[in-house]
Amino acid sequence: MDFETVIGLEVHLQLNTATKIFCGCRNDFGLEANTCVCPVCLGLPGSLPVLNRQVLFSGMKVGLALNCAINTFVKFDRKNYYYPDLPKGYQISQFDFPIAKNGFLPVITGGQERRIGITRAHLEEDAGKLIHDDRTNATLVDYNRTGTPLVEIVSEPDMRSAQEAYDYLTALKLTLQYLNVSDCDMEKGSLRCDANVSIRPRGESKLGTKTELKNMNSFSAIRRAIDHEVASQARTILSGKPVVQQTLLWNEEKGMTIPMRSKEQAHDYRYFPEPDLVPFTLTEEQIDAVRRALPELPYARLRRLIGQYGISEYDGTILVGDKLAADFFETAAAMKVDIKKLCNWMNGPLMKELNDRRCRIPGLKLTPQDLVALINRVEDGTISNLAAKDVLSDIVETGKDPNIVIREKGLAQVSDDAQLETIVDEVIRENPQVVEQIRSGKASAAGFLVGLAMKKMHGKANPKILNTAIQRRIANV
Amino acid sequence: MITNDTVKYIASLSRLHIDDADLSRFGGELQNILQYVDKLSELDVSNVPPTSHVFRVENVFREDTILPSLSPVEAFSFAIESHDGHYKVPKVIE
Ligand SMILES: [Zn+2]
């Protein structure tokens, strides 16, 4: 039987506000346990939450960037459940009036452009962190994370493969990074993702029974977990059994899932309006002001770069994938430089320098001006491509002017005609058989002589000029 | 109708222990409460927008400014048990 996979994703994003969503405690990662807690985020009796204005505006930014409609009436609700990570016994979330709904994100996947629907984005508070302690055989709780502002972004079940889910997440993360509302770091837990997965016979319009996958800590783990779950559901159905609706925890080391205990799955949240917070109304003017203040988003920028500079979608995708790299490119592209060459240098040798150093553009001392100068020294024949890569490795560290490095290292190609002619004479004299081959029409043999001449000149020659000189000499002798 | 099973389920959601002997008594009391609240459905509210808050107040914000948090002594003063800067609770995770 041929199955179709159906995937919907829920992404939790921690906002990078200075303080928590409902209290003035510091919103920071990696601080000593329970040092940013107060009566509000500990849920002590008599304390009252007050919404952080910045959180509502960041939520609006996320919603608008995902092409959502922003609700002009926004309220909060209690989601009730008992667990030690939740000191109040409920999580303040949004139920029927989320900040944003009905949007989409354009995603390039499988060489095609697809719009993945966004059902909704809502604001809520994060829970605390539980640690199992072997020595005391107890659970230890750190409430620093409690009350961290979150946006939960729920997609439509629009993805049809694990790779599409991966591409959606990549595009989503990039969009969120451009908004500068979160550091989007999965390792720190500031971006987390659960996947709802089901399969159905191809052509069937009814959705199959879904399972929810949790506990994936990277985009590739999400891709692996989905692939694993799709295969497992197919085996279940083919053996004549029904898929059981349940929550599964992904174990990355073992490459398998384990069901959550049914007790933990029995959720009946009994949502009701949060009486401790008043509702919020947003005007169209406020929403428009946030919309106008949005930065150019990655997808729009990709389309513009392709149109404006004539670069390929492939090159553009790499550039736009790092906002600062794209900024660097555009600054350089405004100077006198061959755009295609600039693109190749950025996505080739410069990318290699970045990867070698595990850093991003601001970690290098390279300026767009110097990269352009270096590219132009190759174009005007001053140095070879190889030597230029050497210069690049130098100037990204030192921030020196490439022209100075070329001079200091003596990398400039010899353009002294007399010296060049002497070397050409030498190789022609020393290799009569090769010369004979060239004369009898084997043009490619000239490359061998160019190589020999290059060696004699310690690489400091322009191969094109050498080749011309050798051909001319052979024709004239 | 509030059955004994419903009472047990609500008790489990609320982390309450209820003796089997008390189930039918609580069921009856819950039933009475629901009937009392049901009287509200007799009112015609078709022209009344749903209330989300009893006060006619909107848009109460705080600015994104850091305020002092509790000191460790204060933070643990009401904890039944603590260990190594953490609140300690009965084991809930494997
Ligand atoms: Zn607090």
Coordinates of C-alpha atoms and ligand atoms in Angstrom, one line a residue:
Chain A
M1 CA 0.0 0.0 0.0
D2 CA 1.2 3.5 -0.8
F3 CA 1.0 5.9 2.1
E4 CA 1.0 9.7 2.3
T5 CA 2.6 11.3 5.4
V6 CA 0.9 14.2 7.1
I7 CA 2.9 16.3 9.5
G8 CA 2.0 19.4 11.6
L9 CA 4.5 21.1 13.9
E10 CA 4.2 23.0 17.1
V11 CA 7.2 25.3 17.8
H12 CA 7.8 26.9 21.2
L13 CA 9.9 30.0 21.0
Q14 CA 11.4 31.7 24.0
L15 CA 11.3 35.5 23.6
N16 CA 14.5 37.5 24.3
T17 CA 12.9 40.2 26.5
A18 CA 14.8 41.5 29.4
T19 CA 12.2 40.2 31.9
K20 CA 9.7 37.4 32.3
I21 CA 6.2 37.6 30.8
F22 CA 4.3 38.5 34.0
C23 CA 7.0 39.7 36.5
G24 CA 10.2 41.7 36.6
C25 CA 12.5 38.7 37.1
R26 CA 15.4 38.5 34.8
N27 CA 14.7 36.4 31.6
D28 CA 18.1 34.8 31.3
F29 CA 19.6 31.4 30.5
G30 CA 22.2 29.6 32.5
L31 CA 21.9 31.5 35.8
E32 CA 22.3 29.7 39.2
A33 CA 19.1 27.7 40.0
N34 CA 16.2 29.6 41.6
T35 CA 17.9 33.0 41.6
C36 CA 15.4 34.7 39.3
V37 CA 12.2 33.9 41.1
C38 CA 9.6 36.1 42.8
P39 CA 6.2 35.7 44.3
V40 CA 4.5 36.1 40.9
C41 CA 6.5 33.4 39.0
L42 CA 6.5 31.1 42.0
G43 CA 2.7 31.5 42.2
L44 CA 2.6 32.5 45.8
P45 CA -0.8 33.4 47.2
G46 CA -1.7 37.1 46.8
S47 CA 0.7 37.8 43.9
L48 CA -0.7 39.1 40.7
P49 CA 0.7 38.8 37.1
V50 CA 1.0 41.9 34.9
L51 CA 1.8 41.5 31.2
N52 CA 5.1 42.7 29.9
R53 CA 4.3 45.1 27.1
Q54 CA 7.3 44.0 25.0
V55 CA 5.9 40.4 25.0
L56 CA 2.7 41.5 23.3
F57 CA 4.6 43.4 20.7
S58 CA 7.1 40.6 20.0
G59 CA 4.1 38.3 19.6
M60 CA 2.6 40.7 17.1
K61 CA 5.9 40.8 15.2
V62 CA 6.0 37.0 15.0
G63 CA 2.3 36.8 13.9
L64 CA 2.8 39.5 11.2
A65 CA 6.0 37.9 9.9
L66 CA 4.1 34.7 9.5
N67 CA 1.4 36.5 7.5
C68 CA -1.2 36.0 10.2
A69 CA -4.2 38.1 11.1
I70 CA -3.7 39.8 14.4
N71 CA -6.6 39.7 16.8
T72 CA -7.6 43.1 18.0
F73 CA -9.0 41.5 21.1
V74 CA -6.5 39.4 23.1
K75 CA -7.0 37.6 26.3
F76 CA -5.3 35.0 28.5
D77 CA -6.6 31.8 29.8
R78 CA -5.6 29.2 32.4
K79 CA -4.5 25.8 31.3
N80 CA -4.9 23.6 34.4
Y81 CA -2.6 20.7 35.3
Y82 CA -0.7 19.6 38.3
Y83 CA 3.0 19.0 37.8
P84 CA 5.9 20.2 39.9
D85 CA 7.3 22.3 37.0
L86 CA 4.2 24.5 37.3
P87 CA 4.1 26.1 40.7
K88 CA 0.6 27.7 40.3
G89 CA -1.1 24.4 39.2
Y90 CA -1.9 26.1 35.9
Q91 CA -0.1 27.7 33.0
I92 CA -1.2 31.1 31.8
S93 CA -1.8 30.7 28.0
Q94 CA -4.2 31.8 25.3
F95 CA -7.1 29.6 24.3
D96 CA -9.8 31.2 22.1
F97 CA -8.3 34.6 21.4
P98 CA -4.6 34.1 20.5
I99 CA -2.5 37.0 19.4
A100 CA -2.3 35.7 15.8
K101 CA -4.1 33.2 13.5
N102 CA -4.5 32.1 9.9
G103 CA -1.1 32.8 8.4
F104 CA 1.4 31.0 6.2
L105 CA 5.2 30.7 5.6
P106 CA 6.7 30.4 2.1
V107 CA 9.1 27.5 2.2
I108 CA 11.4 26.3 -0.6
T109 CA 11.4 22.5 -0.4
G110 CA 12.3 19.9 -3.0
G111 CA 13.1 22.6 -5.5
Q112 CA 9.6 24.0 -5.2
E113 CA 8.0 26.8 -3.3
R114 CA 5.3 25.8 -0.9
R115 CA 3.1 27.8 1.5
I116 CA 2.9 26.0 4.9
G117 CA -0.2 27.2 6.8
I118 CA 0.1 28.7 10.2
T119 CA -3.0 27.9 12.3
R120 CA -2.2 30.2 15.1
A121 CA 0.5 31.8 17.3
H122 CA -0.2 32.4 21.0
L123 CA 1.6 33.8 24.0
E124 CA 2.2 31.8 27.2
E125 CA 4.5 31.3 30.1
D126 CA 7.2 28.6 30.2
A127 CA 7.3 26.0 33.0
G128 CA 10.2 25.3 35.3
K129 CA 12.9 22.7 34.8
L130 CA 12.9 19.3 36.5
I131 CA 16.0 17.4 37.2
H132 CA 16.1 13.8 38.4
D133 CA 18.5 13.4 41.3
D134 CA 19.9 9.9 41.7
R135 CA 21.5 10.5 45.1
T136 CA 18.3 11.6 46.8
N137 CA 16.0 9.7 44.5
A138 CA 13.9 12.8 44.2
T139 CA 13.0 15.4 41.6
L140 CA 14.7 18.8 41.9
V141 CA 13.0 21.8 40.6
D142 CA 14.6 25.0 39.2
Y143 CA 12.0 27.8 38.7
N144 CA 14.2 30.2 36.8
R145 CA 12.6 29.3 33.5
T146 CA 9.1 29.6 35.0
G147 CA 7.4 32.6 33.4
T148 CA 9.8 32.9 30.5
P149 CA 7.7 34.4 27.7
L150 CA 6.9 31.9 24.9
V151 CA 5.2 32.1 21.6
E152 CA 3.8 28.8 20.5
I153 CA 3.5 28.6 16.7
V154 CA 1.2 25.9 15.4
S155 CA 1.3 24.9 11.8
E156 CA -1.4 23.3 9.7
P157 CA -0.9 19.6 8.9
D158 CA 0.6 20.8 5.6
M159 CA 3.9 18.9 5.4
R160 CA 4.2 15.7 3.5
S161 CA 7.6 14.4 4.4
A162 CA 10.2 14.6 7.2
Q163 CA 12.4 16.7 4.8
E164 CA 9.5 19.2 4.3
A165 CA 9.2 19.5 8.0
Y166 CA 12.9 20.1 8.2
D167 CA 12.8 22.8 5.5
Y168 CA 9.8 24.5 7.2
L169 CA 11.7 24.6 10.5
T170 CA 14.8 26.0 8.8
A171 CA 12.7 28.7 7.1
L172 CA 10.8 29.5 10.3
K173 CA 13.9 29.7 12.4
L174 CA 15.5 32.1 9.9
T175 CA 12.4 34.3 9.8
L176 CA 12.4 34.4 13.6
Q177 CA 16.1 35.2 13.6
Y178 CA 15.5 38.1 11.2
L179 CA 12.9 39.5 13.6
N180 CA 15.4 39.4 16.5
V181 CA 12.8 38.3 19.0
S182 CA 14.7 35.2 20.2
D183 CA 18.1 33.6 19.9
C184 CA 16.4 30.5 18.5
D185 CA 18.9 28.2 20.0
M186 CA 17.7 24.6 20.3
E187 CA 20.6 23.6 22.5
K188 CA 19.6 26.1 25.1
G189 CA 15.9 25.2 24.6
S190 CA 14.9 28.7 23.3
L191 CA 13.4 26.9 20.3
R192 CA 11.6 23.6 20.8
C193 CA 9.5 21.6 18.5
D194 CA 6.9 18.8 18.8
A195 CA 5.6 17.0 15.7
N196 CA 2.2 15.5 15.0
V197 CA 2.5 12.7 12.6
S198 CA 0.0 10.5 10.8
I199 CA -0.2 8.5 7.6
R200 CA -3.0 7.6 5.3
P201 CA -3.4 5.7 2.0
R202 CA -2.5 7.9 -0.9
G203 CA -5.7 9.5 -2.3
E204 CA -7.6 9.3 1.0
S205 CA -8.8 12.7 2.3
K206 CA -9.5 11.7 5.9
L207 CA -6.6 12.1 8.3
G208 CA -5.2 9.0 9.9
T209 CA -4.7 8.6 13.7
K210 CA -1.8 10.8 14.7
T211 CA 0.9 10.4 17.3
E212 CA 2.8 13.3 18.9
L213 CA 6.6 13.2 18.9
K214 CA 8.5 15.0 21.6
N215 CA 12.0 15.4 23.0
M216 CA 13.9 16.1 19.7
N217 CA 16.8 18.5 20.3
S218 CA 17.8 19.4 16.8
F219 CA 16.2 19.8 13.4
S220 CA 18.0 16.6 12.1
A221 CA 16.7 14.7 15.2
I222 CA 13.2 15.8 14.2
R223 CA 13.7 14.6 10.7
R224 CA 15.0 11.2 12.0
A225 CA 12.2 10.9 14.5
I226 CA 9.5 11.6 11.9
D227 CA 11.0 9.1 9.4
H228 CA 11.2 6.5 12.2
E229 CA 7.6 7.1 13.2
V230 CA 6.2 7.1 9.6
A231 CA 7.9 3.7 9.0
S232 CA 6.5 2.4 12.3
Q233 CA 3.0 3.5 11.6
A234 CA 3.1 1.9 8.1
R235 CA 4.3 -1.4 9.7
T236 CA 1.4 -1.2 12.2
I237 CA -1.2 -0.6 9.5
L238 CA 0.2 -3.2 7.2
S239 CA 0.0 -5.8 10.0
G240 CA -3.7 -5.0 10.3
K241 CA -3.5 -3.2 13.6
P242 CA -4.7 0.4 14.3
V243 CA -2.3 3.2 15.1
V244 CA -2.7 4.2 18.8
Q245 CA -3.1 7.9 19.4
Q246 CA -0.3 8.7 22.0
T247 CA 2.6 10.9 22.8
L248 CA 6.0 9.4 22.1
L249 CA 9.4 10.5 23.4
W250 CA 12.3 10.3 20.9
N251 CA 15.5 8.7 22.1
E252 CA 18.2 10.1 19.9
E253 CA 21.0 7.6 21.0
K254 CA 18.9 4.6 20.4
G255 CA 17.1 6.0 17.4
M256 CA 13.7 4.9 18.7
T257 CA 10.6 6.2 20.5
I258 CA 9.1 5.3 23.8
P259 CA 5.5 6.1 24.7
M260 CA 4.9 8.5 27.5
R261 CA 3.2 6.9 30.5
S262 CA -0.5 7.1 30.0
K263 CA -0.9 9.0 33.3
E264 CA 1.2 11.9 32.0
Q265 CA -0.8 11.9 28.8
A266 CA -4.2 12.2 30.5
H267 CA -4.6 15.9 29.9
D268 CA -7.9 17.6 30.5
Y269 CA -6.9 21.2 30.9
R270 CA -10.2 22.8 31.7
Y271 CA -9.3 26.1 30.2
F272 CA -11.0 29.2 31.6
P273 CA -10.4 32.9 31.3
E274 CA -7.5 34.1 33.5
P275 CA -9.2 36.4 36.1
D276 CA -5.9 37.9 37.2
L277 CA -5.2 39.6 33.8
V278 CA -7.4 42.1 32.1
P279 CA -8.0 41.7 28.3
F280 CA -6.0 43.7 25.8
T281 CA -7.2 45.5 22.7
L282 CA -5.0 46.5 19.8
T283 CA -5.9 49.1 17.3
E284 CA -5.4 48.7 13.5
E285 CA -3.0 51.7 13.8
Q286 CA -0.8 49.9 16.3
I287 CA -0.8 46.7 14.3
D288 CA 0.1 48.7 11.1
A289 CA 2.9 50.4 12.9
V290 CA 4.4 47.0 13.9
R291 CA 3.9 45.7 10.4
R292 CA 5.7 48.7 8.9
A293 CA 8.6 48.3 11.3
L294 CA 9.2 44.7 10.4
P295 CA 12.6 44.1 8.8
E296 CA 12.8 42.7 5.2
L297 CA 12.2 39.0 5.8
P298 CA 14.4 36.2 4.4
Y299 CA 12.0 35.0 1.7
A300 CA 11.4 38.5 0.4
R301 CA 15.1 39.2 0.5
L302 CA 15.9 36.1 -1.4
R303 CA 13.5 37.1 -4.2
R304 CA 14.9 40.6 -4.2
L305 CA 18.6 39.5 -4.3
I306 CA 17.8 37.2 -7.3
G307 CA 16.0 40.0 -9.1
Q308 CA 18.4 42.8 -8.3
Y309 CA 21.7 41.0 -8.7
G310 CA 20.8 38.1 -11.0
I311 CA 22.3 35.5 -8.7
S312 CA 21.0 31.9 -8.6
E313 CA 18.4 30.7 -6.1
Y314 CA 21.1 28.4 -4.7
D315 CA 23.6 31.2 -4.0
G316 CA 20.9 33.5 -2.7
T317 CA 19.6 30.9 -0.3
I318 CA 23.1 30.5 1.2
L319 CA 23.5 34.2 1.5
V320 CA 20.1 34.9 3.0
G321 CA 20.7 32.0 5.4
D322 CA 22.8 34.3 7.5
K323 CA 21.5 37.8 7.7
L324 CA 24.9 39.3 8.4
A325 CA 26.4 37.5 5.4
A326 CA 23.6 38.9 3.2
D327 CA 24.3 42.4 4.6
F328 CA 28.0 41.9 3.9
F329 CA 27.2 40.8 0.3
E330 CA 25.0 43.7 -0.4
T331 CA 27.6 46.2 0.9
A332 CA 30.2 44.6 -1.3
A333 CA 27.9 44.3 -4.3
A334 CA 27.4 48.1 -4.2
M335 CA 31.1 48.5 -5.1
K336 CA 32.8 47.9 -8.4
V337 CA 33.0 44.1 -8.5
D338 CA 31.8 41.2 -10.6
I339 CA 28.7 40.0 -8.7
K340 CA 29.0 36.3 -9.8
K341 CA 32.7 36.3 -8.6
L342 CA 31.7 38.0 -5.3
C343 CA 29.0 35.4 -4.8
N344 CA 31.5 32.6 -5.5
W345 CA 34.0 34.0 -3.1
M346 CA 31.5 34.5 -0.4
N347 CA 29.9 31.1 -0.6
G348 CA 33.2 29.4 -1.4
P349 CA 36.5 30.5 0.2
L350 CA 35.0 32.9 2.7
M351 CA 32.5 30.3 3.9
K352 CA 35.4 27.9 4.3
E353 CA 37.2 30.5 6.5
L354 CA 34.0 30.9 8.6
N355 CA 33.6 27.1 9.0
D356 CA 37.2 26.6 9.8
R357 CA 36.9 29.1 12.6
R358 CA 33.3 28.1 13.6
C359 CA 32.4 31.8 13.5
R360 CA 30.2 34.2 11.6
I361 CA 31.1 37.3 9.6
P362 CA 31.5 39.7 12.6
G363 CA 34.1 37.2 14.0
L364 CA 36.4 38.0 11.1
K365 CA 38.4 41.2 10.6
L366 CA 37.4 41.3 6.9
T367 CA 35.6 44.3 5.4
P368 CA 33.5 44.2 2.3
Q369 CA 36.0 46.7 0.8
D370 CA 38.9 44.4 1.3
L371 CA 37.1 41.4 -0.1
V372 CA 36.2 43.4 -3.3
A373 CA 39.8 44.6 -3.6
L374 CA 41.1 41.1 -3.3
I375 CA 38.7 39.8 -6.0
N376 CA 39.7 42.6 -8.3
R377 CA 43.4 41.8 -7.9
V378 CA 42.6 38.3 -9.2
E379 CA 40.5 39.7 -12.0
D380 CA 43.2 42.2 -13.2
G381 CA 45.7 39.3 -13.2
T382 CA 47.8 40.6 -10.3
I383 CA 47.6 37.4 -8.4
S384 CA 46.4 33.9 -9.1
N385 CA 43.2 32.5 -7.6
L386 CA 45.3 30.2 -5.3
A387 CA 47.4 33.0 -4.0
A388 CA 44.2 35.0 -3.4
K389 CA 42.8 32.3 -1.1
D390 CA 46.1 32.5 0.8
V391 CA 45.7 36.3 1.1
L392 CA 42.1 35.8 2.3
S393 CA 43.2 33.5 5.1
D394 CA 45.6 36.2 6.2
I395 CA 43.3 39.2 6.0
V396 CA 40.3 37.6 7.8
E397 CA 42.7 37.3 10.8
T398 CA 44.7 40.5 10.5
G399 CA 42.3 42.9 8.9
K400 CA 45.2 44.1 6.7
D401 CA 44.8 45.7 3.3
P402 CA 45.0 42.8 0.7
N403 CA 47.3 44.9 -1.5
I404 CA 49.8 45.2 1.3
V405 CA 49.7 41.5 2.0
I406 CA 50.2 40.7 -1.7
R407 CA 53.3 42.9 -1.7
E408 CA 54.6 41.6 1.6
K409 CA 54.2 38.0 0.6
G410 CA 55.6 38.7 -2.9
L411 CA 52.5 37.1 -4.5
A412 CA 52.1 39.4 -7.4
Q413 CA 52.4 37.5 -10.7
V414 CA 55.4 38.3 -12.9
S415 CA 54.3 40.5 -15.7
D416 CA 57.8 41.3 -16.7
D417 CA 57.8 40.3 -20.4
A418 CA 61.5 39.7 -20.6
Q419 CA 61.6 37.2 -17.7
L420 CA 58.4 35.5 -19.0
E421 CA 59.9 35.1 -22.5
T422 CA 63.1 33.6 -21.1
I423 CA 61.2 31.0 -19.2
V424 CA 59.0 30.2 -22.2
D425 CA 62.1 29.8 -24.4
E426 CA 63.5 27.4 -21.8
V427 CA 60.6 25.1 -21.6
I428 CA 60.2 25.0 -25.3
R429 CA 63.9 24.1 -25.7
E430 CA 63.8 21.5 -23.0
N431 CA 60.7 19.7 -24.3
P432 CA 61.0 19.2 -28.1
Q433 CA 58.7 16.2 -28.1
V434 CA 55.9 18.1 -26.5
V435 CA 56.3 21.0 -28.9
E436 CA 56.1 18.4 -31.7
Q437 CA 52.8 17.2 -30.3
I438 CA 51.4 20.7 -30.1
R439 CA 52.4 21.4 -33.7
S440 CA 50.7 18.2 -34.9
G441 CA 47.5 19.5 -33.4
K442 CA 47.4 18.3 -29.8
A443 CA 46.6 21.6 -28.3
S444 CA 46.0 20.2 -24.8
A445 CA 49.7 19.4 -24.6
A446 CA 50.4 23.1 -24.1
G447 CA 49.0 22.8 -20.6
F448 CA 51.9 20.6 -19.7
L449 CA 54.4 23.3 -20.8
V450 CA 52.3 26.0 -18.9
G451 CA 52.7 23.8 -15.8
L452 CA 56.4 23.5 -16.2
A453 CA 56.8 27.2 -16.8
M454 CA 54.7 28.0 -13.8
K455 CA 56.9 25.8 -11.6
K456 CA 60.0 27.6 -12.8
M457 CA 58.3 30.9 -11.8
H458 CA 57.3 29.6 -8.4
G459 CA 53.6 30.0 -9.2
K460 CA 53.9 33.7 -9.7
A461 CA 52.7 33.8 -13.3
N462 CA 49.3 34.3 -14.9
P463 CA 48.6 30.9 -16.6
K464 CA 46.5 32.6 -19.3
I465 CA 49.4 34.9 -20.3
L466 CA 51.8 32.0 -20.2
N467 CA 49.6 29.9 -22.4
T468 CA 49.4 32.7 -25.0
A469 CA 53.1 33.2 -24.9
I470 CA 53.8 29.5 -25.4
Q471 CA 51.4 29.2 -28.3
R472 CA 52.7 32.3 -30.0
R473 CA 56.3 31.1 -29.6
I474 CA 55.6 27.7 -31.1
A475 CA 53.7 29.2 -34.0
N476 CA 56.6 31.5 -34.7
V477 CA 59.5 29.2 -34.4
Chain B
M1 CA -25.7 13.3 36.0
I2 CA -22.6 13.2 38.1
T3 CA -21.5 9.5 38.5
N4 CA -19.1 8.1 41.0
D5 CA -16.6 7.7 38.1
T6 CA -16.9 11.5 37.3
V7 CA -16.2 12.3 40.9
K8 CA -13.1 10.0 40.8
Y9 CA -11.9 11.6 37.6
I10 CA -12.3 15.2 38.9
A11 CA -10.5 14.2 42.1
S12 CA -7.6 12.7 40.2
L13 CA -7.3 15.9 38.0
S14 CA -7.2 17.9 41.3
R15 CA -4.8 15.5 43.0
L16 CA -7.4 14.9 45.7
H17 CA -7.9 11.6 47.6
I18 CA -11.5 10.7 48.1
D19 CA -12.7 7.6 50.0
D20 CA -15.1 5.4 48.1
A21 CA -17.6 5.8 50.8
D22 CA -17.8 9.6 50.1
L23 CA -18.1 9.3 46.4
S24 CA -21.9 9.4 46.2
R25 CA -22.2 12.2 48.7
F26 CA -19.8 14.4 46.7
G27 CA -21.6 13.4 43.5
G28 CA -24.8 14.6 44.9
E29 CA -23.3 17.9 46.1
L30 CA -21.7 18.6 42.7
Q31 CA -25.0 17.8 41.1
N32 CA -26.7 20.4 43.2
I33 CA -24.1 23.0 42.4
L34 CA -24.4 22.4 38.7
Q35 CA -28.2 22.6 38.8
Y36 CA -27.9 25.9 40.7
V37 CA -25.5 27.3 38.1
D38 CA -27.7 26.0 35.3
K39 CA -30.4 28.5 36.5
L40 CA -28.3 31.0 34.6
S41 CA -29.2 29.4 31.3
E42 CA -32.8 30.5 31.8
L43 CA -31.6 34.1 31.1
D44 CA -31.7 35.4 27.6
V45 CA -28.1 36.5 26.9
S46 CA -28.3 36.4 23.1
N47 CA -27.5 40.2 23.0
V48 CA -24.8 40.1 25.7
P49 CA -21.1 39.6 24.6
P50 CA -19.2 36.9 26.5
T51 CA -17.5 38.3 29.6
S52 CA -13.8 37.7 29.7
H53 CA -13.2 39.9 32.8
V54 CA -15.5 41.3 35.4
F55 CA -13.7 44.7 35.5
R56 CA -14.1 47.1 32.6
V57 CA -10.4 47.7 32.5
E58 CA -8.1 46.9 29.5
N59 CA -4.5 47.1 28.5
V60 CA -2.7 47.0 31.9
F61 CA 1.0 46.5 31.1
R62 CA 4.3 46.6 32.8
E63 CA 7.4 47.8 31.0
D64 CA 10.2 45.4 30.3
T65 CA 12.3 46.5 33.2
I66 CA 14.2 44.2 35.6
L67 CA 13.1 44.2 39.2
P68 CA 14.9 42.4 42.1
S69 CA 14.1 38.7 42.6
L70 CA 13.9 36.9 45.9
S71 CA 17.0 36.2 47.8
P72 CA 17.8 32.5 48.2
V73 CA 16.8 32.6 51.8
E74 CA 13.5 34.1 50.9
A75 CA 13.0 31.8 48.0
F76 CA 13.4 28.7 50.2
S77 CA 11.8 30.0 53.3
F78 CA 8.5 28.3 52.5
A79 CA 9.9 25.2 50.8
I80 CA 9.1 21.9 52.6
E81 CA 12.4 20.5 51.3
S82 CA 15.2 21.8 49.3
H83 CA 18.5 20.4 48.0
D84 CA 21.5 22.2 46.5
G85 CA 19.6 25.4 45.5
H86 CA 16.6 23.4 44.2
Y87 CA 13.2 22.7 45.5
K88 CA 13.0 19.0 46.2
V89 CA 9.8 17.1 45.4
P90 CA 8.8 13.4 45.3
K91 CA 10.2 11.8 42.2
V92 CA 8.1 12.4 39.1
I93 CA 10.5 11.6 36.3
E94 CA 12.2 8.3 35.5
Ligands
ZN1 ZN 9.3 36.5 39.0

